[in-house]
mmCIF file with all atom_site columns, C-alpha atoms in Angstrom:
data_model
loop_
_atom_site.group_PDB
_atom_site.id
_atom_site.type_symbol
_atom_site.label_atom_id
_atom_site.label_alt_id
_atom_site.label_comp_id
_atom_site.label_asym_id
_atom_site.label_entity_id
_atom_site.label_seq_id
_atom_site.pdbx_PDB_ins_code
_atom_site.Cartn_x
_atom_site.Cartn_y
_atom_site.Cartn_z
_atom_site.occupancy
_atom_site.B_iso_or_equiv
_atom_site.pdbx_formal_charge
_atom_site.auth_seq_id
_atom_site.auth_comp_id
_atom_site.auth_asym_id
_atom_site.auth_atom_id
_atom_site.pdbx_PDB_model_num
ATOM 1   C CA . UNK B 1 1   ? -5.433  4.006   14.245  1.00 0.00 ? 231 UNK B CA 1
ATOM 2   C CA . UNK B 1 2   ? -7.614  7.103   13.664  1.00 0.00 ? 232 UNK B CA 1
ATOM 3   C CA . UNK B 1 3   ? -4.488  9.191   14.176  1.00 0.00 ? 233 UNK B CA 1
ATOM 4   C CA . UNK B 1 4   ? -2.751  7.670   11.184  1.00 0.00 ? 234 UNK B CA 1
ATOM 5   C CA . UNK B 1 5   ? -3.651  10.213  8.484   1.00 0.00 ? 235 UNK B CA 1
ATOM 6   C CA . UNK B 1 6   ? -0.351  11.048  6.707   1.00 0.00 ? 236 UNK B CA 1
ATOM 7   C CA . UNK B 1 7   ? 0.977   9.471   3.503   1.00 0.00 ? 237 UNK B CA 1
ATOM 8   C CA . UNK B 1 8   ? 4.474   9.785   4.966   1.00 0.00 ? 238 UNK B CA 1
ATOM 9   C CA . UNK B 1 9   ? 5.568   7.755   7.989   1.00 0.00 ? 239 UNK B CA 1
ATOM 10  C CA . UNK B 1 10  ? 4.948   9.335   11.398  1.00 0.00 ? 240 UNK B CA 1
ATOM 11  C CA . UNK B 1 11  ? 6.049   8.128   14.864  1.00 0.00 ? 241 UNK B CA 1
ATOM 12  C CA . UNK B 1 12  ? 3.558   6.501   17.156  1.00 0.00 ? 242 UNK B CA 1
ATOM 13  C CA . UNK B 1 13  ? 3.458   4.915   20.628  1.00 0.00 ? 243 UNK B CA 1
ATOM 14  C CA . UNK B 1 14  ? 0.629   2.692   21.639  1.00 0.00 ? 244 UNK B CA 1
ATOM 15  C CA . UNK B 1 15  ? -0.589  0.725   24.637  1.00 0.00 ? 245 UNK B CA 1
ATOM 16  C CA . UNK B 1 16  ? -1.420  -2.780  23.467  1.00 0.00 ? 246 UNK B CA 1
ATOM 17  C CA . UNK B 1 17  ? -3.810  -5.023  25.307  1.00 0.00 ? 247 UNK B CA 1
ATOM 18  C CA . UNK B 1 18  ? -3.795  -8.625  24.175  1.00 0.00 ? 248 UNK B CA 1
ATOM 19  C CA . UNK B 1 19  ? -3.147  -7.616  20.558  1.00 0.00 ? 249 UNK B CA 1
ATOM 20  C CA . UNK B 1 20  ? -2.843  -10.807 18.553  1.00 0.00 ? 250 UNK B CA 1
ATOM 21  C CA . UNK B 1 21  ? -1.121  -11.538 15.298  1.00 0.00 ? 251 UNK B CA 1
ATOM 22  C CA . UNK B 1 22  ? -3.863  -13.287 13.366  1.00 0.00 ? 252 UNK B CA 1
ATOM 23  C CA . UNK B 1 23  ? -2.173  -13.863 10.001  1.00 0.00 ? 253 UNK B CA 1
ATOM 24  C CA . UNK B 1 24  ? 1.283   -13.696 8.389   1.00 0.00 ? 254 UNK B CA 1
ATOM 25  C CA . UNK B 1 25  ? 2.001   -13.938 4.754   1.00 0.00 ? 255 UNK B CA 1
ATOM 26  C CA . UNK B 1 26  ? 5.385   -12.693 3.554   1.00 0.00 ? 256 UNK B CA 1
ATOM 27  C CA . UNK B 1 27  ? 5.696   -8.988  4.303   1.00 0.00 ? 257 UNK B CA 1
ATOM 28  C CA . UNK B 1 28  ? 2.037   -8.800  5.522   1.00 0.00 ? 258 UNK B CA 1
ATOM 29  C CA . UNK B 1 29  ? 1.436   -9.170  9.265   1.00 0.00 ? 259 UNK B CA 1
ATOM 30  C CA . UNK B 1 30  ? -2.046  -8.572  10.653  1.00 0.00 ? 260 UNK B CA 1
ATOM 31  C CA . UNK B 1 31  ? -2.473  -7.472  14.293  1.00 0.00 ? 261 UNK B CA 1
ATOM 32  C CA . UNK B 1 32  ? -5.774  -7.061  16.043  1.00 0.00 ? 262 UNK B CA 1
ATOM 33  C CA . UNK B 1 33  ? -7.275  -6.683  19.479  1.00 0.00 ? 263 UNK B CA 1
ATOM 34  C CA . UNK B 1 34  ? -10.927 -6.619  20.618  1.00 0.00 ? 264 UNK B CA 1
ATOM 35  C CA . UNK B 1 35  ? -11.572 -3.214  18.939  1.00 0.00 ? 265 UNK B CA 1
ATOM 36  C CA . UNK B 1 36  ? -9.511  -2.932  15.717  1.00 0.00 ? 266 UNK B CA 1
ATOM 37  C CA . UNK B 1 37  ? -7.040  -4.431  13.376  1.00 0.00 ? 267 UNK B CA 1
ATOM 38  C CA . UNK B 1 38  ? -4.099  -3.075  11.458  1.00 0.00 ? 268 UNK B CA 1
ATOM 39  C CA . UNK B 1 39  ? -1.633  -4.234  8.802   1.00 0.00 ? 269 UNK B CA 1
ATOM 40  C CA . UNK B 1 40  ? 2.060   -4.303  9.774   1.00 0.00 ? 270 UNK B CA 1
ATOM 41  C CA . UNK B 1 41  ? 4.031   -4.235  6.504   1.00 0.00 ? 271 UNK B CA 1
ATOM 42  C CA . UNK B 1 42  ? 7.695   -5.167  6.989   1.00 0.00 ? 272 UNK B CA 1
ATOM 43  C CA . UNK B 1 43  ? 10.354  -6.083  4.382   1.00 0.00 ? 273 UNK B CA 1
ATOM 44  C CA . UNK B 1 44  ? 11.915  -8.556  6.835   1.00 0.00 ? 274 UNK B CA 1
ATOM 45  C CA . UNK B 1 45  ? 10.709  -9.949  10.172  1.00 0.00 ? 275 UNK B CA 1
ATOM 46  C CA . UNK B 1 46  ? 10.360  -13.108 12.234  1.00 0.00 ? 276 UNK B CA 1
ATOM 47  C CA . UNK B 1 47  ? 6.815   -12.555 13.436  1.00 0.00 ? 277 UNK B CA 1
ATOM 48  C CA . UNK B 1 48  ? 4.346   -15.410 13.529  1.00 0.00 ? 278 UNK B CA 1
ATOM 49  C CA . UNK B 1 49  ? 0.608   -15.821 13.981  1.00 0.00 ? 279 UNK B CA 1
ATOM 50  C CA . UNK B 1 50  ? -0.645  -16.783 17.391  1.00 0.00 ? 280 UNK B CA 1
ATOM 51  C CA . UNK B 1 51  ? 1.443   -14.306 19.400  1.00 0.00 ? 281 UNK B CA 1
ATOM 52  C CA . UNK B 1 52  ? -0.195  -11.888 21.833  1.00 0.00 ? 282 UNK B CA 1
ATOM 53  C CA . UNK B 1 53  ? 1.336   -8.625  22.852  1.00 0.00 ? 283 UNK B CA 1
ATOM 54  C CA . UNK B 1 54  ? 0.463   -6.551  25.954  1.00 0.00 ? 284 UNK B CA 1
ATOM 55  C CA . UNK B 1 55  ? 2.454   -3.420  26.802  1.00 0.00 ? 285 UNK B CA 1
ATOM 56  C CA . UNK B 1 56  ? 3.832   -0.354  25.119  1.00 0.00 ? 286 UNK B CA 1
ATOM 57  C CA . UNK B 1 57  ? 5.090   -0.541  21.562  1.00 0.00 ? 287 UNK B CA 1
ATOM 58  C CA . UNK B 1 58  ? 6.350   2.239   19.229  1.00 0.00 ? 288 UNK B CA 1
ATOM 59  C CA . UNK B 1 59  ? 7.285   2.678   15.603  1.00 0.00 ? 289 UNK B CA 1
ATOM 60  C CA . UNK B 1 60  ? 6.143   4.387   12.496  1.00 0.00 ? 290 UNK B CA 1
ATOM 61  C CA . UNK B 1 61  ? 2.921   4.199   10.474  1.00 0.00 ? 291 UNK B CA 1
ATOM 62  C CA . UNK B 1 62  ? 1.350   5.841   7.403   1.00 0.00 ? 292 UNK B CA 1
ATOM 63  C CA . UNK B 1 63  ? -1.527  5.677   4.928   1.00 0.00 ? 293 UNK B CA 1
ATOM 64  C CA . UNK B 1 64  ? -0.520  3.863   1.813   1.00 0.00 ? 294 UNK B CA 1
ATOM 65  C CA . UNK B 1 65  ? -2.917  3.903   -1.093  1.00 0.00 ? 295 UNK B CA 1
ATOM 66  C CA . UNK B 1 66  ? -5.772  4.489   1.281   1.00 0.00 ? 296 UNK B CA 1
ATOM 67  C CA . UNK B 1 67  ? -4.754  1.728   3.825   1.00 0.00 ? 297 UNK B CA 1
ATOM 68  C CA . UNK B 1 68  ? -3.445  2.454   7.196   1.00 0.00 ? 298 UNK B CA 1
ATOM 69  C CA . UNK B 1 69  ? -0.357  0.386   8.002   1.00 0.00 ? 299 UNK B CA 1
ATOM 70  C CA . UNK B 1 70  ? 2.565   0.162   10.393  1.00 0.00 ? 300 UNK B CA 1
ATOM 71  C CA . UNK B 1 71  ? 5.857   0.382   8.580   1.00 0.00 ? 301 UNK B CA 1
ATOM 72  C CA . UNK B 1 72  ? 8.187   -0.242  11.561  1.00 0.00 ? 302 UNK B CA 1
ATOM 73  C CA . UNK B 1 73  ? 7.659   -1.492  15.055  1.00 0.00 ? 303 UNK B CA 1
ATOM 74  C CA . UNK B 1 74  ? 9.604   -1.755  18.243  1.00 0.00 ? 304 UNK B CA 1
ATOM 75  C CA . UNK B 1 75  ? 7.943   -4.054  20.818  1.00 0.00 ? 305 UNK B CA 1
ATOM 76  C CA . UNK B 1 76  ? 9.934   -2.512  23.649  1.00 0.00 ? 306 UNK B CA 1
ATOM 77  C CA . UNK B 1 77  ? 10.006  -4.811  26.676  1.00 0.00 ? 307 UNK B CA 1
ATOM 78  C CA . UNK B 1 78  ? 6.988   -6.812  25.632  1.00 0.00 ? 308 UNK B CA 1
ATOM 79  C CA . UNK B 1 79  ? 7.380   -10.573 25.772  1.00 0.00 ? 309 UNK B CA 1
ATOM 80  C CA . UNK B 1 80  ? 4.750   -12.132 23.473  1.00 0.00 ? 310 UNK B CA 1
ATOM 81  C CA . UNK B 1 81  ? 2.577   -14.966 24.736  1.00 0.00 ? 311 UNK B CA 1
ATOM 82  C CA . UNK B 1 82  ? 1.490   -17.947 22.669  1.00 0.00 ? 312 UNK B CA 1
ATOM 83  C CA . UNK B 1 83  ? -2.299  -17.878 22.080  1.00 0.00 ? 313 UNK B CA 1
ATOM 84  C CA . UNK B 1 84  ? -4.888  -19.397 19.812  1.00 0.00 ? 314 UNK B CA 1
ATOM 85  C CA . UNK B 1 85  ? -5.733  -17.159 16.886  1.00 0.00 ? 315 UNK B CA 1
ATOM 86  C CA . UNK B 1 86  ? -9.328  -15.992 17.300  1.00 0.00 ? 316 UNK B CA 1
ATOM 87  C CA . UNK B 1 87  ? -11.864 -17.244 14.751  1.00 0.00 ? 317 UNK B CA 1
ATOM 88  C CA . UNK B 1 88  ? -12.593 -15.007 11.872  1.00 0.00 ? 318 UNK B CA 1
ATOM 89  C CA . UNK B 1 89  ? -15.458 -12.646 12.510  1.00 0.00 ? 319 UNK B CA 1
ATOM 90  C CA . UNK B 1 90  ? -18.485 -13.369 10.422  1.00 0.00 ? 320 UNK B CA 1
ATOM 91  C CA . UNK B 1 91  ? -19.523 -10.287 8.522   1.00 0.00 ? 321 UNK B CA 1
ATOM 92  C CA . UNK B 1 92  ? -21.919 -9.441  5.731   1.00 0.00 ? 322 UNK B CA 1
ATOM 93  C CA . UNK B 1 93  ? -21.144 -7.429  2.572   1.00 0.00 ? 323 UNK B CA 1
ATOM 94  C CA . UNK B 1 94  ? -23.568 -4.859  3.833   1.00 0.00 ? 324 UNK B CA 1
ATOM 95  C CA . UNK B 1 95  ? -21.575 -4.501  7.068   1.00 0.00 ? 325 UNK B CA 1
ATOM 96  C CA . UNK B 1 96  ? -18.325 -4.145  5.203   1.00 0.00 ? 326 UNK B CA 1
ATOM 97  C CA . UNK B 1 97  ? -19.781 -1.470  3.048   1.00 0.00 ? 327 UNK B CA 1
ATOM 98  C CA . UNK B 1 98  ? -21.400 0.411   5.864   1.00 0.00 ? 328 UNK B CA 1
ATOM 99  C CA . UNK B 1 99  ? -18.569 0.416   8.450   1.00 0.00 ? 329 UNK B CA 1
ATOM 100 C CA . UNK B 1 100 ? -15.164 0.028   6.730   1.00 0.00 ? 330 UNK B CA 1
ATOM 101 C CA . UNK B 1 101 ? -13.181 1.685   9.567   1.00 0.00 ? 331 UNK B CA 1
ATOM 102 C CA . UNK B 1 102 ? -14.474 -0.908  12.019  1.00 0.00 ? 332 UNK B CA 1
ATOM 103 C CA . UNK B 1 103 ? -13.417 -3.885  9.902   1.00 0.00 ? 333 UNK B CA 1
ATOM 104 C CA . UNK B 1 104 ? -10.244 -2.626  8.199   1.00 0.00 ? 334 UNK B CA 1
ATOM 105 C CA . UNK B 1 105 ? -7.508  -5.279  8.534   1.00 0.00 ? 335 UNK B CA 1
ATOM 106 C CA . UNK B 1 106 ? -9.656  -7.400  10.869  1.00 0.00 ? 336 UNK B CA 1
ATOM 107 C CA . UNK B 1 107 ? -9.716  -11.176 10.250  1.00 0.00 ? 337 UNK B CA 1
ATOM 108 C CA . UNK B 1 108 ? -13.215 -11.755 8.822   1.00 0.00 ? 338 UNK B CA 1
ATOM 109 C CA . UNK B 1 109 ? -15.208 -14.306 6.882   1.00 0.00 ? 339 UNK B CA 1
ATOM 110 C CA . UNK B 1 110 ? -17.969 -13.612 4.389   1.00 0.00 ? 340 UNK B CA 1
ATOM 111 C CA . UNK B 1 111 ? -20.381 -16.512 3.942   1.00 0.00 ? 341 UNK B CA 1
ATOM 112 C CA . UNK B 1 112 ? -22.882 -17.388 1.168   1.00 0.00 ? 342 UNK B CA 1
ATOM 113 C CA . UNK B 1 113 ? -21.628 -14.649 -1.184  1.00 0.00 ? 343 UNK B CA 1
ATOM 114 C CA . UNK B 1 114 ? -22.205 -14.995 -4.970  1.00 0.00 ? 344 UNK B CA 1
ATOM 115 C CA . UNK B 1 115 ? -19.323 -14.431 -7.368  1.00 0.00 ? 345 UNK B CA 1
ATOM 116 C CA . UNK B 1 116 ? -20.786 -11.784 -9.681  1.00 0.00 ? 346 UNK B CA 1
ATOM 117 C CA . UNK B 1 117 ? -17.584 -11.013 -11.524 1.00 0.00 ? 347 UNK B CA 1
ATOM 118 C CA . UNK B 1 118 ? -15.072 -13.861 -11.985 1.00 0.00 ? 348 UNK B CA 1
ATOM 119 C CA . UNK B 1 119 ? -11.451 -13.463 -11.095 1.00 0.00 ? 349 UNK B CA 1
ATOM 120 C CA . UNK B 1 120 ? -9.543  -11.427 -13.741 1.00 0.00 ? 350 UNK B CA 1
ATOM 121 C CA . UNK B 1 121 ? -6.224  -9.613  -13.248 1.00 0.00 ? 351 UNK B CA 1
ATOM 122 C CA . UNK B 1 122 ? -6.327  -10.544 -9.554  1.00 0.00 ? 352 UNK B CA 1
ATOM 123 C CA . UNK B 1 123 ? -9.763  -8.857  -9.077  1.00 0.00 ? 353 UNK B CA 1
ATOM 124 C CA . UNK B 1 124 ? -13.222 -10.371 -8.573  1.00 0.00 ? 354 UNK B CA 1
ATOM 125 C CA . UNK B 1 125 ? -16.565 -9.163  -7.237  1.00 0.00 ? 355 UNK B CA 1
ATOM 126 C CA . UNK B 1 126 ? -18.971 -10.786 -4.816  1.00 0.00 ? 356 UNK B CA 1
ATOM 127 C CA . UNK B 1 127 ? -22.526 -9.893  -3.937  1.00 0.00 ? 357 UNK B CA 1
ATOM 128 C CA . UNK B 1 128 ? -24.847 -10.582 -1.075  1.00 0.00 ? 358 UNK B CA 1
ATOM 129 C CA . UNK B 1 129 ? -28.406 -9.341  -0.728  1.00 0.00 ? 359 UNK B CA 1
ATOM 130 C CA . UNK B 1 130 ? -27.977 -6.958  -3.665  1.00 0.00 ? 360 UNK B CA 1
ATOM 131 C CA . UNK B 1 131 ? -24.766 -5.357  -2.263  1.00 0.00 ? 361 UNK B CA 1
ATOM 132 C CA . UNK B 1 132 ? -21.389 -5.868  -3.952  1.00 0.00 ? 362 UNK B CA 1
ATOM 133 C CA . UNK B 1 133 ? -17.795 -5.945  -2.703  1.00 0.00 ? 363 UNK B CA 1
ATOM 134 C CA . UNK B 1 134 ? -14.457 -6.224  -4.460  1.00 0.00 ? 364 UNK B CA 1
ATOM 135 C CA . UNK B 1 135 ? -12.139 -9.197  -3.751  1.00 0.00 ? 365 UNK B CA 1
ATOM 136 C CA . UNK B 1 136 ? -8.333  -8.889  -4.387  1.00 0.00 ? 366 UNK B CA 1
ATOM 137 C CA . UNK B 1 137 ? -6.061  -11.878 -4.929  1.00 0.00 ? 367 UNK B CA 1
ATOM 138 C CA . UNK B 1 138 ? -3.021  -10.781 -2.806  1.00 0.00 ? 368 UNK B CA 1
ATOM 139 C CA . UNK B 1 139 ? -0.702  -13.571 -3.946  1.00 0.00 ? 369 UNK B CA 1
ATOM 140 C CA . UNK B 1 140 ? -1.969  -13.959 -7.506  1.00 0.00 ? 370 UNK B CA 1
ATOM 141 C CA . UNK B 1 141 ? -2.751  -17.597 -6.807  1.00 0.00 ? 371 UNK B CA 1
ATOM 142 C CA . UNK B 1 142 ? -6.532  -17.920 -6.530  1.00 0.00 ? 372 UNK B CA 1
ATOM 143 C CA . UNK B 1 143 ? -7.300  -18.803 -10.169 1.00 0.00 ? 373 UNK B CA 1
ATOM 144 C CA . UNK B 1 144 ? -7.945  -22.438 -9.284  1.00 0.00 ? 374 UNK B CA 1
ATOM 145 C CA . UNK B 1 145 ? -10.629 -21.521 -6.794  1.00 0.00 ? 375 UNK B CA 1
ATOM 146 C CA . UNK B 1 146 ? -14.365 -20.825 -6.975  1.00 0.00 ? 376 UNK B CA 1
ATOM 147 C CA . UNK B 1 147 ? -13.573 -17.110 -7.439  1.00 0.00 ? 377 UNK B CA 1
ATOM 148 C CA . UNK B 1 148 ? -12.915 -17.959 -11.107 1.00 0.00 ? 378 UNK B CA 1
ATOM 149 C CA . UNK B 1 149 ? -16.533 -19.110 -11.606 1.00 0.00 ? 379 UNK B CA 1
ATOM 150 C CA . UNK B 1 150 ? -19.348 -16.608 -12.026 1.00 0.00 ? 380 UNK B CA 1
ATOM 151 C CA . UNK B 1 151 ? -22.377 -17.514 -9.905  1.00 0.00 ? 381 UNK B CA 1
ATOM 152 C CA . UNK B 1 152 ? -20.401 -19.729 -7.572  1.00 0.00 ? 382 UNK B CA 1
ATOM 153 C CA . UNK B 1 153 ? -21.435 -19.390 -3.959  1.00 0.00 ? 383 UNK B CA 1
ATOM 154 C CA . UNK B 1 154 ? -18.444 -18.915 -1.744  1.00 0.00 ? 384 UNK B CA 1
ATOM 155 C CA . UNK B 1 155 ? -17.231 -18.563 1.812   1.00 0.00 ? 385 UNK B CA 1
ATOM 156 C CA . UNK B 1 156 ? -14.200 -16.256 1.974   1.00 0.00 ? 386 UNK B CA 1
ATOM 157 C CA . UNK B 1 157 ? -11.586 -15.525 4.660   1.00 0.00 ? 387 UNK B CA 1
ATOM 158 C CA . UNK B 1 158 ? -9.623  -12.344 4.374   1.00 0.00 ? 388 UNK B CA 1
ATOM 159 C CA . UNK B 1 159 ? -8.862  -8.864  5.486   1.00 0.00 ? 389 UNK B CA 1
ATOM 160 C CA . UNK B 1 160 ? -10.851 -5.776  4.432   1.00 0.00 ? 390 UNK B CA 1
ATOM 161 C CA . UNK B 1 161 ? -8.626  -3.065  3.003   1.00 0.00 ? 391 UNK B CA 1
ATOM 162 C CA . UNK B 1 162 ? -8.577  -0.133  0.649   1.00 0.00 ? 392 UNK B CA 1
ATOM 163 C CA . UNK B 1 163 ? -6.677  0.529   -2.534  1.00 0.00 ? 393 UNK B CA 1
ATOM 164 C CA . UNK B 1 164 ? -6.979  4.244   -3.268  1.00 0.00 ? 394 UNK B CA 1
ATOM 165 C CA . UNK B 1 165 ? -10.793 4.621   -2.876  1.00 0.00 ? 395 UNK B CA 1
ATOM 166 C CA . UNK B 1 166 ? -11.808 0.975   -3.646  1.00 0.00 ? 396 UNK B CA 1
ATOM 167 C CA . UNK B 1 167 ? -12.835 -1.129  -0.702  1.00 0.00 ? 397 UNK B CA 1
ATOM 168 C CA . UNK B 1 168 ? -11.693 -4.725  -1.120  1.00 0.00 ? 398 UNK B CA 1
ATOM 169 C CA . UNK B 1 169 ? -11.433 -7.996  0.713   1.00 0.00 ? 399 UNK B CA 1
ATOM 170 C CA . UNK B 1 170 ? -7.754  -9.063  0.554   1.00 0.00 ? 400 UNK B CA 1
ATOM 171 C CA . UNK B 1 171 ? -7.561  -12.831 0.191   1.00 0.00 ? 401 UNK B CA 1
ATOM 172 C CA . UNK B 1 172 ? -4.237  -14.633 0.277   1.00 0.00 ? 402 UNK B CA 1
ATOM 173 C CA . UNK B 1 173 ? -4.430  -18.358 -0.337  1.00 0.00 ? 403 UNK B CA 1
ATOM 174 C CA . UNK B 1 174 ? -6.668  -20.942 -1.955  1.00 0.00 ? 404 UNK B CA 1
ATOM 175 C CA . UNK B 1 175 ? -7.558  -22.478 1.403   1.00 0.00 ? 405 UNK B CA 1
ATOM 176 C CA . UNK B 1 176 ? -9.217  -19.131 2.233   1.00 0.00 ? 406 UNK B CA 1
ATOM 177 C CA . UNK B 1 177 ? -11.796 -19.716 -0.579  1.00 0.00 ? 407 UNK B CA 1
ATOM 178 C CA . UNK B 1 178 ? -14.510 -22.390 -0.062  1.00 0.00 ? 408 UNK B CA 1
ATOM 179 C CA . UNK B 1 179 ? -17.109 -23.119 -2.702  1.00 0.00 ? 409 UNK B CA 1
ATOM 180 C CA . UNK B 1 180 ? -20.379 -23.871 -0.885  1.00 0.00 ? 410 UNK B CA 1
ATOM 181 C CA . UNK B 1 181 ? -22.799 -24.008 -3.839  1.00 0.00 ? 411 UNK B CA 1
ATOM 182 C CA . UNK B 1 182 ? -23.815 -22.535 -7.153  1.00 0.00 ? 412 UNK B CA 1
ATOM 183 C CA . UNK B 1 183 ? -26.378 -19.862 -7.885  1.00 0.00 ? 413 UNK B CA 1
ATOM 184 C CA . UNK B 1 184 ? -28.260 -21.310 -10.836 1.00 0.00 ? 414 UNK B CA 1
ATOM 185 C CA . UNK B 1 185 ? -29.840 -18.598 -13.031 1.00 0.00 ? 415 UNK B CA 1
ATOM 186 C CA . UNK B 1 186 ? -32.901 -19.757 -14.926 1.00 0.00 ? 416 UNK B CA 1
ATOM 187 C CA . UNK B 1 187 ? -33.678 -18.019 -18.124 1.00 0.00 ? 417 UNK B CA 1
ATOM 188 C CA . UNK B 1 188 ? -37.179 -16.581 -18.940 1.00 0.00 ? 418 UNK B CA 1
ATOM 189 C CA . UNK B 1 189 ? -37.687 -19.672 -21.142 1.00 0.00 ? 419 UNK B CA 1
ATOM 190 C CA . UNK B 1 190 ? -37.224 -21.846 -18.103 1.00 0.00 ? 420 UNK B CA 1
ATOM 191 C CA . UNK B 1 191 ? -33.812 -23.296 -18.823 1.00 0.00 ? 421 UNK B CA 1
ATOM 192 C CA . UNK B 1 192 ? -30.407 -23.127 -17.189 1.00 0.00 ? 422 UNK B CA 1
ATOM 193 C CA . UNK B 1 193 ? -27.074 -24.792 -17.735 1.00 0.00 ? 423 UNK B CA 1
ATOM 194 C CA . UNK B 1 194 ? -24.429 -25.825 -15.285 1.00 0.00 ? 424 UNK B CA 1
ATOM 195 C CA . UNK B 1 195 ? -21.067 -27.487 -15.807 1.00 0.00 ? 425 UNK B CA 1
ATOM 196 C CA . UNK B 1 196 ? -17.994 -28.195 -13.833 1.00 0.00 ? 426 UNK B CA 1
ATOM 197 C CA . UNK B 1 197 ? -14.761 -30.188 -14.497 1.00 0.00 ? 427 UNK B CA 1
ATOM 198 C CA . UNK B 1 198 ? -16.651 -33.490 -14.509 1.00 0.00 ? 428 UNK B CA 1
ATOM 199 C CA . UNK B 1 199 ? -20.203 -33.085 -15.816 1.00 0.00 ? 429 UNK B CA 1
ATOM 200 C CA . UNK B 1 200 ? -22.597 -30.718 -17.635 1.00 0.00 ? 430 UNK B CA 1
ATOM 201 C CA . UNK B 1 201 ? -26.297 -30.335 -17.064 1.00 0.00 ? 431 UNK B CA 1
ATOM 202 C CA . UNK B 1 202 ? -29.342 -28.503 -18.599 1.00 0.00 ? 432 UNK B CA 1
#
């Protein structure tokens, strides 16, 4: 992946070792092995999650708006095997900020993060231990989730990526957002308010 540096597509050939498709959503296909993950972006395909590839593959790849991605792939003689998709790797916001290259396009989960900027125009912000990270709604369908509530505490599943210079966690569907609590901010006067769709409290 470190050899993908051009904004125009270049040829590659790679030896895959148990590289597993972890997630498929439309044109977006995520492939990862024990060391790294990468986005395969294809206009049409029949790829499905839970397939493992070992052998030599070739194709083309490029950097698109800061994100490394495969734009065409030939699996050669590889016959994929059916496997269980590995669990999302638990990461902190600090780890995502400190080591983007390690986590780019890997299947990860961030737990106990606070929504510091509610979802607007497909963008939100989460924080954890005073560090912030952007969240991007890839399918424009997360407005009914906890990402729309400032101070909600969330567990997110997604794929770290980059848009130009902005690091972001790409989240695809509502099932990938779990509300686990609410960060109640008490004013200097000692009061706080909380409301949801059913009740309101002071």
